[in-house]
Amino acid sequence: MKDYTAVIVAIISFAITSLLGFIIIPYLRKLKFGQTILEEGPNWHKAKQGTPTMGGVMMVAGVLLSITTGFAYSYLTEGDFAHEMYDAYHLTILLAGIIMALCMCAIGFFDDYIKVVKKRNLGLTAKQKTFMQLLVSAAYLVTLALCGMHTTYIPFIGEISIVNGIGLLFWPIALMFIYGFTNAVNLTDGLDGLASSVTLVVACAFMLASGNMGLGANNALSAALAGACAGFVVWNFKPAKVFMGDTGSMFLGGMVVALSFGIGRPVLLILMGCVYLIEALSVVLQVFWFKRTGKRLFKMSPLHHHYEMIGLSEQKIVVLFSFIALIGCVISLLSIIFNW
């Protein structure tokens, strides 16, 4: 009997996220939770001032409700998802990943709330946000270590031990890896539909990877994220009716990190999440180059703004970046299929 859990989860997640737009968006407008646009951003973004933000709660609801429903369906049909939940290791990996993503979401929510209440695009200070993100990341890694994560897979090398010798370097690197990618996804959220579209591609890739590896729980969670992103795009494509805010982008960051650890190959997120990485590097390079030469390397950073400044429309940039993400995902999937 074929297992349709992932398909059902994706459909439910899409339906919940998209339908919630009819409720959440008017409510956010009523509360006057509108986005404040940065002075440093492109001038034409001023027209987006006041667009409801914190819409990321729609995706959170979509993921949580659909994954719960998916488990119930899998339990009734004796699917792989429910079967894995009898194993303490797989159960912990799933729950720890979801909780970590929700904690990142909470940090983003506090940041958004301060921005909305203060009516300025500042939010939490960099030190406050960094401390909380590193604390959540460290707690997640400690949980993985305690539940029995003793190896990780690196393409062309294979399984390596991370509990002794040079393998212990995995943990501090992983800490910065989680912190970095969570913020990189946040930086990618700068155009209508960009972060949600790119993450939709990445989530679908993780869904295929998990299915190929026989990981039912991660497969279902990937499907939940893919469905939520697709549902959010309905309201977030240009002109956006709602923004996800840090509430949503930090949740997406936590989720893609959790999915990468869920398949036991977090290093593949470097390829699957290449767009996030490029966006973050563009900011770092811009700051470095300006301090060194007094000139800008890009017309504006993150990179999506550079392409805006040279004349590309938001829609074309979304398509371009999603295609780049697709290339990285295809290469990653090939490495799994052929066990590189």
mmCIF file of C-alpha atoms in Angstrom:
data_model
loop_
_atom_site.group_PDB
_atom_site.id
_atom_site.type_symbol
_atom_site.label_atom_id
_atom_site.label_comp_id
_atom_site.label_asym_id
_atom_site.label_seq_id
_atom_site.Cartn_x
_atom_site.Cartn_y
_atom_site.Cartn_z
ATOM 1 C CA MET A 1 0.000 0.000 0.000
ATOM 2 C CA LYS A 2 1.368 3.396 -1.023
ATOM 3 C CA ASP A 3 1.898 5.974 1.699
ATOM 4 C CA TYR A 4 0.145 9.250 0.824
ATOM 5 C CA THR A 5 0.962 10.997 4.099
ATOM 6 C CA ALA A 6 3.255 13.612 2.536
ATOM 7 C CA VAL A 7 0.719 14.470 -0.172
ATOM 8 C CA ILE A 8 -2.092 14.834 2.357
ATOM 9 C CA VAL A 9 0.077 16.937 4.663
ATOM 10 C CA ALA A 10 1.108 19.266 1.816
ATOM 11 C CA ILE A 11 -2.504 19.775 0.688
ATOM 12 C CA ILE A 12 -3.756 20.446 4.221
ATOM 13 C CA SER A 13 -0.884 22.827 4.952
ATOM 14 C CA PHE A 14 -1.557 24.743 1.728
ATOM 15 C CA ALA A 15 -5.282 24.939 2.457
ATOM 16 C CA ILE A 16 -4.858 26.099 6.057
ATOM 17 C CA THR A 17 -2.203 28.715 5.249
ATOM 18 C CA SER A 18 -4.004 30.170 2.247
ATOM 19 C CA LEU A 19 -7.456 30.186 3.875
ATOM 20 C CA LEU A 20 -6.115 31.807 7.040
ATOM 21 C CA GLY A 21 -5.259 34.811 4.903
ATOM 22 C CA PHE A 22 -8.949 35.721 4.830
ATOM 23 C CA ILE A 23 -8.910 35.909 8.630
ATOM 24 C CA ILE A 24 -5.393 36.940 9.640
ATOM 25 C CA ILE A 25 -4.802 39.744 7.122
ATOM 26 C CA PRO A 26 -7.949 41.768 8.007
ATOM 27 C CA TYR A 27 -7.144 41.208 11.691
ATOM 28 C CA LEU A 28 -3.589 42.523 11.238
ATOM 29 C CA ARG A 29 -5.000 45.553 9.435
ATOM 30 C CA LYS A 30 -7.431 46.117 12.289
ATOM 31 C CA LEU A 31 -4.551 46.031 14.769
ATOM 32 C CA LYS A 32 -2.613 48.362 12.442
ATOM 33 C CA PHE A 33 0.292 45.926 12.350
ATOM 34 C CA GLY A 34 1.759 47.521 9.238
ATOM 35 C CA GLN A 35 5.319 47.205 7.941
ATOM 36 C CA THR A 36 7.664 50.175 8.355
ATOM 37 C CA ILE A 37 9.962 50.440 5.344
ATOM 38 C CA LEU A 38 13.682 51.040 5.869
ATOM 39 C CA GLU A 39 14.997 54.451 4.783
ATOM 40 C CA GLU A 40 17.990 52.688 3.158
ATOM 41 C CA GLY A 41 15.809 50.542 0.910
ATOM 42 C CA PRO A 42 14.850 51.295 -2.722
ATOM 43 C CA ASN A 43 12.641 54.391 -2.961
ATOM 44 C CA TRP A 44 9.838 52.536 -4.719
ATOM 45 C CA HIS A 45 9.451 50.245 -1.691
ATOM 46 C CA LYS A 46 7.886 53.192 0.133
ATOM 47 C CA ALA A 47 4.612 52.250 -1.556
ATOM 48 C CA LYS A 48 4.624 49.094 0.582
ATOM 49 C CA GLN A 49 4.492 51.130 3.784
ATOM 50 C CA GLY A 50 1.677 49.911 6.020
ATOM 51 C CA THR A 51 1.257 46.492 4.395
ATOM 52 C CA PRO A 52 0.273 44.057 7.189
ATOM 53 C CA THR A 53 3.248 42.169 8.597
ATOM 54 C CA MET A 54 3.729 39.190 10.955
ATOM 55 C CA GLY A 55 1.796 37.081 8.446
ATOM 56 C CA GLY A 56 4.278 34.311 9.157
ATOM 57 C CA VAL A 57 1.831 33.053 11.786
ATOM 58 C CA MET A 58 -0.219 31.712 8.874
ATOM 59 C CA MET A 59 2.629 29.400 7.859
ATOM 60 C CA VAL A 60 3.273 28.338 11.433
ATOM 61 C CA ALA A 61 -0.360 27.321 11.825
ATOM 62 C CA GLY A 62 -0.301 25.533 8.487
ATOM 63 C CA VAL A 63 2.773 23.486 9.397
ATOM 64 C CA LEU A 64 1.683 22.556 12.915
ATOM 65 C CA LEU A 65 -1.909 21.611 12.077
ATOM 66 C CA SER A 66 -0.982 19.682 8.935
ATOM 67 C CA ILE A 67 1.846 17.704 10.558
ATOM 68 C CA THR A 68 -0.492 16.766 13.425
ATOM 69 C CA THR A 69 -3.147 15.637 10.950
ATOM 70 C CA GLY A 70 -0.492 13.790 8.964
ATOM 71 C CA PHE A 71 0.581 11.853 12.034
ATOM 72 C CA ALA A 72 -3.018 10.866 12.751
ATOM 73 C CA TYR A 73 -3.469 9.651 9.172
ATOM 74 C CA SER A 74 -0.165 7.776 9.248
ATOM 75 C CA TYR A 75 -1.092 6.146 12.553
ATOM 76 C CA LEU A 76 -4.418 4.938 11.180
ATOM 77 C CA THR A 77 -2.838 3.620 7.991
ATOM 78 C CA GLU A 78 0.322 2.307 9.708
ATOM 79 C CA GLY A 79 2.552 4.548 7.627
ATOM 80 C CA ASP A 80 6.281 5.255 7.947
ATOM 81 C CA PHE A 81 5.733 8.548 9.777
ATOM 82 C CA ALA A 82 3.831 6.985 12.679
ATOM 83 C CA HIS A 83 6.130 3.956 12.723
ATOM 84 C CA GLU A 84 9.204 6.170 13.157
ATOM 85 C CA MET A 85 7.618 7.933 16.111
ATOM 86 C CA TYR A 86 7.935 4.723 18.143
ATOM 87 C CA ASP A 87 11.697 5.212 17.941
ATOM 88 C CA ALA A 88 13.020 7.669 20.544
ATOM 89 C CA TYR A 89 15.766 8.988 18.246
ATOM 90 C CA HIS A 90 13.466 9.832 15.321
ATOM 91 C CA LEU A 91 10.835 11.266 17.661
ATOM 92 C CA THR A 92 13.389 13.537 19.332
ATOM 93 C CA ILE A 93 14.861 14.676 16.000
ATOM 94 C CA LEU A 94 11.404 15.676 14.758
ATOM 95 C CA LEU A 95 10.201 17.408 17.923
ATOM 96 C CA ALA A 96 13.535 19.146 18.565
ATOM 97 C CA GLY A 97 13.520 20.529 15.021
ATOM 98 C CA ILE A 98 9.964 21.835 15.289
ATOM 99 C CA ILE A 99 10.590 23.365 18.726
ATOM 100 C CA MET A 100 13.813 24.991 17.532
ATOM 101 C CA ALA A 101 11.979 26.531 14.552
ATOM 102 C CA LEU A 102 9.197 27.762 16.858
ATOM 103 C CA CYS A 103 11.749 29.343 19.196
ATOM 104 C CA MET A 104 13.348 31.139 16.253
ATOM 105 C CA CYS A 105 9.835 32.200 15.265
ATOM 106 C CA ALA A 106 9.257 33.577 18.777
ATOM 107 C CA ILE A 107 12.441 35.665 18.516
ATOM 108 C CA GLY A 108 11.195 37.011 15.201
ATOM 109 C CA PHE A 109 7.780 37.703 16.719
ATOM 110 C CA PHE A 110 9.311 39.784 19.518
ATOM 111 C CA ASP A 111 11.370 41.650 16.933
ATOM 112 C CA ASP A 112 8.289 42.344 14.795
ATOM 113 C CA TYR A 113 6.220 43.358 17.802
ATOM 114 C CA ILE A 114 8.776 45.954 18.863
ATOM 115 C CA LYS A 115 8.910 47.307 15.308
ATOM 116 C CA VAL A 116 5.134 47.576 15.090
ATOM 117 C CA VAL A 117 4.636 49.111 18.551
ATOM 118 C CA LYS A 118 7.527 51.565 18.166
ATOM 119 C CA LYS A 119 6.572 52.256 14.547
ATOM 120 C CA ARG A 120 10.199 51.925 13.459
ATOM 121 C CA ASN A 121 12.127 49.271 11.597
ATOM 122 C CA LEU A 122 14.633 48.542 14.374
ATOM 123 C CA GLY A 123 13.208 45.868 16.659
ATOM 124 C CA LEU A 124 15.534 43.905 18.917
ATOM 125 C CA THR A 125 19.158 44.991 19.068
ATOM 126 C CA ALA A 126 21.715 42.900 17.201
ATOM 127 C CA LYS A 127 23.208 41.693 20.488
ATOM 128 C CA GLN A 128 19.832 40.662 21.905
ATOM 129 C CA LYS A 129 18.856 38.781 18.771
ATOM 130 C CA THR A 130 22.260 37.093 18.443
ATOM 131 C CA PHE A 131 22.265 35.944 22.063
ATOM 132 C CA MET A 132 18.799 34.428 21.818
ATOM 133 C CA GLN A 133 19.483 32.759 18.467
ATOM 134 C CA LEU A 134 22.744 31.222 19.682
ATOM 135 C CA LEU A 135 21.035 30.029 22.866
ATOM 136 C CA VAL A 136 18.288 28.294 20.868
ATOM 137 C CA SER A 137 20.841 26.829 18.452
ATOM 138 C CA ALA A 138 22.991 25.491 21.290
ATOM 139 C CA ALA A 139 19.988 23.939 23.047
ATOM 140 C CA TYR A 140 18.995 22.237 19.784
ATOM 141 C CA LEU A 141 22.475 20.798 19.260
ATOM 142 C CA VAL A 142 22.705 19.589 22.862
ATOM 143 C CA THR A 143 19.383 17.806 22.370
ATOM 144 C CA LEU A 144 20.655 16.122 19.203
ATOM 145 C CA ALA A 145 23.835 15.010 20.962
ATOM 146 C CA LEU A 146 21.950 13.610 23.958
ATOM 147 C CA CYS A 147 19.457 11.714 21.792
ATOM 148 C CA GLY A 148 22.247 9.864 20.003
ATOM 149 C CA MET A 149 23.413 11.871 17.000
ATOM 150 C CA HIS A 150 26.980 10.572 16.736
ATOM 151 C CA THR A 151 27.735 10.894 13.018
ATOM 152 C CA THR A 152 27.100 13.154 10.055
ATOM 153 C CA TYR A 153 27.387 12.501 6.338
ATOM 154 C CA ILE A 154 29.661 14.517 4.077
ATOM 155 C CA PRO A 155 29.480 13.972 0.282
ATOM 156 C CA PHE A 156 32.492 12.163 -1.243
ATOM 157 C CA ILE A 157 33.748 11.368 2.285
ATOM 158 C CA GLY A 158 30.886 9.448 3.881
ATOM 159 C CA GLU A 159 29.838 9.070 7.508
ATOM 160 C CA ILE A 160 32.187 10.707 10.007
ATOM 161 C CA SER A 161 32.146 10.493 13.798
ATOM 162 C CA ILE A 162 31.326 13.758 15.588
ATOM 163 C CA VAL A 163 31.911 12.506 19.136
ATOM 164 C CA ASN A 164 35.687 12.239 19.201
ATOM 165 C CA GLY A 165 38.854 13.591 17.636
ATOM 166 C CA ILE A 166 38.630 16.218 14.927
ATOM 167 C CA GLY A 167 34.948 15.334 14.519
ATOM 168 C CA LEU A 168 34.192 17.355 17.638
ATOM 169 C CA LEU A 169 34.684 20.475 15.529
ATOM 170 C CA PHE A 170 31.292 19.653 14.032
ATOM 171 C CA TRP A 171 29.460 21.115 17.033
ATOM 172 C CA PRO A 172 30.873 24.681 17.060
ATOM 173 C CA ILE A 173 30.660 24.760 13.260
ATOM 174 C CA ALA A 174 27.060 23.540 13.453
ATOM 175 C CA LEU A 175 26.267 26.282 15.978
ATOM 176 C CA MET A 176 27.380 28.988 13.569
ATOM 177 C CA PHE A 177 25.757 27.076 10.708
ATOM 178 C CA ILE A 178 22.319 27.239 12.359
ATOM 179 C CA TYR A 179 22.759 30.857 13.396
ATOM 180 C CA GLY A 180 24.019 31.838 9.954
ATOM 181 C CA PHE A 181 21.333 30.139 7.883
ATOM 182 C CA THR A 182 18.497 31.343 10.103
ATOM 183 C CA ASN A 183 19.625 34.924 9.546
ATOM 184 C CA ALA A 184 20.350 34.300 5.863
ATOM 185 C CA VAL A 185 16.729 33.299 5.272
ATOM 186 C CA ASN A 186 15.721 36.470 7.115
ATOM 187 C CA LEU A 187 17.881 38.545 4.740
ATOM 188 C CA THR A 188 16.308 36.832 1.734
ATOM 189 C CA ASP A 189 12.879 38.108 2.783
ATOM 190 C CA GLY A 190 13.104 41.462 1.018
ATOM 191 C CA LEU A 191 10.897 41.169 -2.067
ATOM 192 C CA ASP A 192 7.298 40.098 -2.576
ATOM 193 C CA GLY A 193 7.256 36.304 -2.747
ATOM 194 C CA LEU A 194 11.040 35.832 -2.670
ATOM 195 C CA ALA A 195 11.686 34.003 0.627
ATOM 196 C CA SER A 196 8.497 31.938 0.379
ATOM 197 C CA SER A 197 9.188 30.908 -3.244
ATOM 198 C CA VAL A 198 12.816 29.971 -2.651
ATOM 199 C CA THR A 199 11.895 28.057 0.499
ATOM 200 C CA LEU A 200 9.127 26.265 -1.405
ATOM 201 C CA VAL A 201 11.784 24.915 -3.780
ATOM 202 C CA VAL A 202 14.066 23.940 -0.887
ATOM 203 C CA ALA A 203 11.231 22.246 1.043
ATOM 204 C CA CYS A 204 10.229 20.212 -2.033
ATOM 205 C CA ALA A 205 13.846 19.089 -2.398
ATOM 206 C CA PHE A 206 13.951 17.949 1.220
ATOM 207 C CA MET A 207 10.660 16.144 0.675
ATOM 208 C CA LEU A 208 12.151 14.209 -2.255
ATOM 209 C CA ALA A 209 15.392 13.557 -0.360
ATOM 210 C CA SER A 210 13.555 12.270 2.716
ATOM 211 C CA GLY A 211 11.327 10.070 0.586
ATOM 212 C CA ASN A 212 14.342 8.589 -1.182
ATOM 213 C CA MET A 213 16.018 7.872 2.165
ATOM 214 C CA GLY A 214 12.861 6.359 3.679
ATOM 215 C CA LEU A 215 12.544 9.022 6.382
ATOM 216 C CA GLY A 216 8.781 9.294 6.831
ATOM 217 C CA ALA A 217 8.735 11.957 9.550
ATOM 218 C CA ASN A 218 11.121 14.309 7.770
ATOM 219 C CA ASN A 219 9.237 13.661 4.540
ATOM 220 C CA ALA A 220 5.967 14.768 6.167
ATOM 221 C CA LEU A 221 7.562 17.826 7.809
ATOM 222 C CA SER A 222 9.092 18.870 4.470
ATOM 223 C CA ALA A 223 5.675 18.507 2.843
ATOM 224 C CA ALA A 224 4.110 20.637 5.576
ATOM 225 C CA LEU A 225 6.647 23.394 4.968
ATOM 226 C CA ALA A 226 6.224 23.207 1.188
ATOM 227 C CA GLY A 227 2.449 23.463 1.493
ATOM 228 C CA ALA A 228 2.702 26.400 3.898
ATOM 229 C CA CYS A 229 5.069 28.296 1.604
ATOM 230 C CA ALA A 230 2.801 27.705 -1.395
ATOM 231 C CA GLY A 231 -0.185 28.869 0.641
ATOM 232 C CA PHE A 232 1.631 32.006 1.729
ATOM 233 C CA VAL A 233 2.717 32.861 -1.823
ATOM 234 C CA VAL A 234 -0.991 33.208 -2.665
ATOM 235 C CA TRP A 235 -1.041 36.337 -0.493
ATOM 236 C CA ASN A 236 2.605 37.379 -0.781
ATOM 237 C CA PHE A 237 3.177 37.550 -4.549
ATOM 238 C CA LYS A 238 3.473 41.072 -5.983
ATOM 239 C CA PRO A 239 1.716 43.189 -4.946
ATOM 240 C CA ALA A 240 1.912 41.548 -1.517
ATOM 241 C CA LYS A 241 -1.212 41.638 0.621
ATOM 242 C CA VAL A 242 0.842 40.625 3.663
ATOM 243 C CA PHE A 243 4.471 40.239 4.691
ATOM 244 C CA MET A 244 5.747 37.314 6.735
ATOM 245 C CA GLY A 245 7.930 39.559 8.907
ATOM 246 C CA ASP A 246 10.745 38.181 11.040
ATOM 247 C CA THR A 247 8.045 35.972 12.581
ATOM 248 C CA GLY A 248 7.857 34.034 9.332
ATOM 249 C CA SER A 249 11.403 34.313 7.990
ATOM 250 C CA MET A 250 12.975 33.151 11.258
ATOM 251 C CA PHE A 251 10.536 30.236 11.338
ATOM 252 C CA LEU A 252 11.460 29.296 7.777
ATOM 253 C CA GLY A 253 15.149 29.522 8.679
ATOM 254 C CA GLY A 254 14.695 27.222 11.646
ATOM 255 C CA MET A 255 12.650 24.790 9.556
ATOM 256 C CA VAL A 256 15.136 24.377 6.699
ATOM 257 C CA VAL A 257 17.916 23.848 9.233
ATOM 258 C CA ALA A 258 15.809 21.232 11.049
ATOM 259 C CA LEU A 259 15.088 19.427 7.769
ATOM 260 C CA SER A 260 18.798 19.327 6.898
ATOM 261 C CA PHE A 261 19.635 17.752 10.253
ATOM 262 C CA GLY A 262 16.615 15.482 9.850
ATOM 263 C CA ILE A 263 18.184 13.765 6.835
ATOM 264 C CA GLY A 264 21.528 13.549 8.635
ATOM 265 C CA ARG A 265 23.263 15.699 6.011
ATOM 266 C CA PRO A 266 23.158 19.332 7.147
ATOM 267 C CA VAL A 267 26.097 20.127 4.864
ATOM 268 C CA LEU A 268 23.738 19.764 1.882
ATOM 269 C CA LEU A 269 21.915 22.917 2.985
ATOM 270 C CA ILE A 270 24.917 24.819 1.610
ATOM 271 C CA LEU A 271 23.779 23.741 -1.867
ATOM 272 C CA MET A 272 20.038 23.526 -1.298
ATOM 273 C CA GLY A 273 20.073 26.884 0.460
ATOM 274 C CA CYS A 274 22.611 28.466 -1.886
ATOM 275 C CA VAL A 275 20.359 31.493 -2.451
ATOM 276 C CA TYR A 276 20.220 32.196 1.295
ATOM 277 C CA LEU A 277 24.003 31.862 1.445
ATOM 278 C CA ILE A 278 24.552 34.180 -1.520
ATOM 279 C CA GLU A 279 22.234 36.794 -0.025
ATOM 280 C CA ALA A 280 24.089 36.735 3.297
ATOM 281 C CA LEU A 281 27.529 36.822 1.634
ATOM 282 C CA SER A 282 26.483 39.826 -0.445
ATOM 283 C CA VAL A 283 25.848 41.777 2.761
ATOM 284 C CA VAL A 284 29.177 40.721 4.288
ATOM 285 C CA LEU A 285 31.089 41.551 1.101
ATOM 286 C CA GLN A 286 29.328 44.902 0.758
ATOM 287 C CA VAL A 287 30.335 45.947 4.272
ATOM 288 C CA PHE A 288 33.904 44.616 3.881
ATOM 289 C CA TRP A 289 34.460 46.288 0.520
ATOM 290 C CA PHE A 290 33.020 49.635 1.646
ATOM 291 C CA LYS A 291 35.202 49.716 4.754
ATOM 292 C CA ARG A 292 38.264 48.821 2.697
ATOM 293 C CA THR A 293 37.759 51.051 -0.341
ATOM 294 C CA GLY A 294 35.001 53.503 0.549
ATOM 295 C CA LYS A 295 33.055 52.237 -2.465
ATOM 296 C CA ARG A 296 30.101 49.888 -2.840
ATOM 297 C CA LEU A 297 30.660 46.475 -4.399
ATOM 298 C CA PHE A 298 26.931 46.183 -5.180
ATOM 299 C CA LYS A 299 24.492 48.985 -5.859
ATOM 300 C CA MET A 300 22.630 47.794 -2.770
ATOM 301 C CA SER A 301 22.621 44.717 -0.556
ATOM 302 C CA PRO A 302 21.277 42.100 0.014
ATOM 303 C CA LEU A 303 21.822 40.982 -3.574
ATOM 304 C CA HIS A 304 18.136 41.042 -4.582
ATOM 305 C CA HIS A 305 18.168 44.817 -4.125
ATOM 306 C CA HIS A 306 21.199 45.087 -6.428
ATOM 307 C CA TYR A 307 19.205 43.416 -9.198
ATOM 308 C CA GLU A 308 16.303 45.762 -8.497
ATOM 309 C CA MET A 309 18.619 48.747 -8.856
ATOM 310 C CA ILE A 310 19.843 47.585 -12.285
ATOM 311 C CA GLY A 311 16.290 47.323 -13.566
ATOM 312 C CA LEU A 312 14.985 43.792 -12.964
ATOM 313 C CA SER A 313 11.407 43.548 -11.735
ATOM 314 C CA GLU A 314 10.611 41.820 -8.460
ATOM 315 C CA GLN A 315 8.870 38.994 -10.323
ATOM 316 C CA LYS A 316 11.922 38.322 -12.522
ATOM 317 C CA ILE A 317 14.225 38.310 -9.499
ATOM 318 C CA VAL A 318 11.953 35.827 -7.695
ATOM 319 C CA VAL A 319 11.975 33.524 -10.740
ATOM 320 C CA LEU A 320 15.757 33.872 -11.170
ATOM 321 C CA PHE A 321 16.565 33.179 -7.526
ATOM 322 C CA SER A 322 14.105 30.276 -7.376
ATOM 323 C CA PHE A 323 15.791 28.767 -10.449
ATOM 324 C CA ILE A 324 19.211 29.117 -8.817
ATOM 325 C CA ALA A 325 17.818 27.397 -5.711
ATOM 326 C CA LEU A 326 16.454 24.632 -7.956
ATOM 327 C CA ILE A 327 19.894 24.016 -9.461
ATOM 328 C CA GLY A 328 21.453 23.685 -5.993
ATOM 329 C CA CYS A 329 18.657 21.340 -4.927
ATOM 330 C CA VAL A 330 19.021 19.117 -8.010
ATOM 331 C CA ILE A 331 22.753 18.705 -7.386
ATOM 332 C CA SER A 332 22.059 17.851 -3.733
ATOM 333 C CA LEU A 333 19.411 15.295 -4.687
ATOM 334 C CA LEU A 334 21.797 13.674 -7.171
ATOM 335 C CA SER A 335 24.393 13.342 -4.393
ATOM 336 C CA ILE A 336 21.821 11.466 -2.301
ATOM 337 C CA ILE A 337 20.524 9.267 -5.127
ATOM 338 C CA PHE A 338 23.998 8.234 -6.251
ATOM 339 C CA ASN A 339 25.388 8.279 -2.691
ATOM 340 C CA TRP A 340 28.259 10.604 -3.545
#
